[in-house]
mmCIF file of C-alpha atoms in Angstrom:
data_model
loop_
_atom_site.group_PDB
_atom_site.id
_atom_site.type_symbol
_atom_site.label_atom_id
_atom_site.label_comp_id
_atom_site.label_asym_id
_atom_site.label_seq_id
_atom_site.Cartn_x
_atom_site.Cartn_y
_atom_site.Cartn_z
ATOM 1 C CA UNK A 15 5.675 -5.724 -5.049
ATOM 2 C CA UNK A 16 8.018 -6.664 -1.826
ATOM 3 C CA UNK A 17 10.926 -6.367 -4.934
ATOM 4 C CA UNK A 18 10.526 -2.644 -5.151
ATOM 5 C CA UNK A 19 12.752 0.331 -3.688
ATOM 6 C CA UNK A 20 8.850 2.215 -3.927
ATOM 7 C CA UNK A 21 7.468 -0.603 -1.297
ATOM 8 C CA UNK A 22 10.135 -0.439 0.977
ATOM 9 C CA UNK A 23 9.881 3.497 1.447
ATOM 10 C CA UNK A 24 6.255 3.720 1.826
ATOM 11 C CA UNK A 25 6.798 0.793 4.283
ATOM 12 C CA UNK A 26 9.768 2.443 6.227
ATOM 13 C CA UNK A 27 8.069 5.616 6.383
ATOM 14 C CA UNK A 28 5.043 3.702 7.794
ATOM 15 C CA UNK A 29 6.833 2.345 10.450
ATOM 16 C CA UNK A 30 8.708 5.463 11.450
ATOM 17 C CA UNK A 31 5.212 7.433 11.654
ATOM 18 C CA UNK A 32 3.451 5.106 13.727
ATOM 19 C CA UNK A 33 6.474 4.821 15.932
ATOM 20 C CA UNK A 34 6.907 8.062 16.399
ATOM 21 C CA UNK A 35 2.981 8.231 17.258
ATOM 22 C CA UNK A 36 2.818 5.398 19.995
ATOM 23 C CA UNK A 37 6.107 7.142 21.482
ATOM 24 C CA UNK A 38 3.956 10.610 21.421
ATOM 25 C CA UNK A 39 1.177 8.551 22.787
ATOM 26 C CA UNK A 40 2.544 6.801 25.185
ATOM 27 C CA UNK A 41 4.587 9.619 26.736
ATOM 28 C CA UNK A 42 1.821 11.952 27.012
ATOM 29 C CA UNK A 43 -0.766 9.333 28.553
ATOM 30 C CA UNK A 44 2.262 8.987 31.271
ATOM 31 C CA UNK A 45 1.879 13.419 31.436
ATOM 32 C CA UNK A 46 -1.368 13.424 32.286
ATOM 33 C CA UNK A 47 -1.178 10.576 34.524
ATOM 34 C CA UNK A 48 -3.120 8.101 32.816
ATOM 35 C CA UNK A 49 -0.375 5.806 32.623
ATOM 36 C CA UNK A 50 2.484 5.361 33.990
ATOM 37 C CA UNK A 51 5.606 4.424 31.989
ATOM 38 C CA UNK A 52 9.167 5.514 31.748
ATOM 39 C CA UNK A 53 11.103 6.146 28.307
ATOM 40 C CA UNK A 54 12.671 3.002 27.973
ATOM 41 C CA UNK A 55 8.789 1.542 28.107
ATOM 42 C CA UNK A 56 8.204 3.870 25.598
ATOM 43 C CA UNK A 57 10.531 3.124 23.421
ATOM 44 C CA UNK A 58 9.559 -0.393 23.806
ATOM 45 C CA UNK A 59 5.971 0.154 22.735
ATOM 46 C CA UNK A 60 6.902 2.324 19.983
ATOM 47 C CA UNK A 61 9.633 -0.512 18.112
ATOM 48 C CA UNK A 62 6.966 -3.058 19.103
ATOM 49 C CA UNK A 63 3.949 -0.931 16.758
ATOM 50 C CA UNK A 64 7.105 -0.620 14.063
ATOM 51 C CA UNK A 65 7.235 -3.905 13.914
ATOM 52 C CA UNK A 66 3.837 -4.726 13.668
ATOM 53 C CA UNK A 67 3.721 -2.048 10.717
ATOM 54 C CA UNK A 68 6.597 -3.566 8.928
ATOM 55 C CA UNK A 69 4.666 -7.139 9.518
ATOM 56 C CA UNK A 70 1.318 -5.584 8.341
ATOM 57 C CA UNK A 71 2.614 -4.371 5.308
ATOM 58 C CA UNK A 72 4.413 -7.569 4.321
ATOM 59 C CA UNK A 73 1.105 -9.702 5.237
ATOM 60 C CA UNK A 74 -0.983 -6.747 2.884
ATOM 61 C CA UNK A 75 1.171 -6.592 0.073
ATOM 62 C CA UNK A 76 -0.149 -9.532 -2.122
ATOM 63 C CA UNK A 77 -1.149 -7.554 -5.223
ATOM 64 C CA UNK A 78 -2.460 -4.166 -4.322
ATOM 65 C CA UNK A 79 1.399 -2.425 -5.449
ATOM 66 C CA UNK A 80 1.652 -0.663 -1.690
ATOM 67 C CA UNK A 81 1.978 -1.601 2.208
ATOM 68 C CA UNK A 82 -1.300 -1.244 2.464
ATOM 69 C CA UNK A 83 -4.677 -3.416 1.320
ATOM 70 C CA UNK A 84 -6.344 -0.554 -0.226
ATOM 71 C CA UNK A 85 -2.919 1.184 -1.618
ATOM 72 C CA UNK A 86 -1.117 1.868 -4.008
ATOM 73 C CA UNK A 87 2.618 3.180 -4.031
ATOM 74 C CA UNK A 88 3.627 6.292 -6.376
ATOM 75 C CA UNK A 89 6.053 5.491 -8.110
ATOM 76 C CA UNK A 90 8.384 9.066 -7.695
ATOM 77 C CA UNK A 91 9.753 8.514 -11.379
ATOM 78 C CA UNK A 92 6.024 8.918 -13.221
ATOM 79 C CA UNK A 93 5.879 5.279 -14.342
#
């Protein structure tokens, strides 16, 4: 499973979402007020959940064919 061009994508894509989210998180807690953190923090927060994504779905991969426990990658070529 870790062998295929199919895991890695679902994985990178993974990792760019939920980055992308804690940024978007983070930043707007900081609008509102509820925190109070700069962009560099952000950015911070957001490669540290891409990490843990990229981790996650190497510790989940042993034999469900995707990043995830309960998932399975398409494969994009119908086989």
């Amino acid at each position: 499973m870790l062998t295929t061009a199919a895991f890695w994508r679902a994985t990178a894509e993974r990792s760019v979402r939920t980055a992308a989210q804690t940024l978007l998180a983070t930043l707007g807690l900081d609008h509102v007020g509820v925190l109070d953190v700069d962009w560099g923090q952000g950015m911070s927060l957001a490669g540290s959940a891409a990490l843990l994504a990229v981790l996650t779905a190497l510790a989940a991969s042993g034999g469900s064919g995707g990043p995830g426990i309960t998932e399975a990658v398409r494969d994009r070529e119908g086989t």
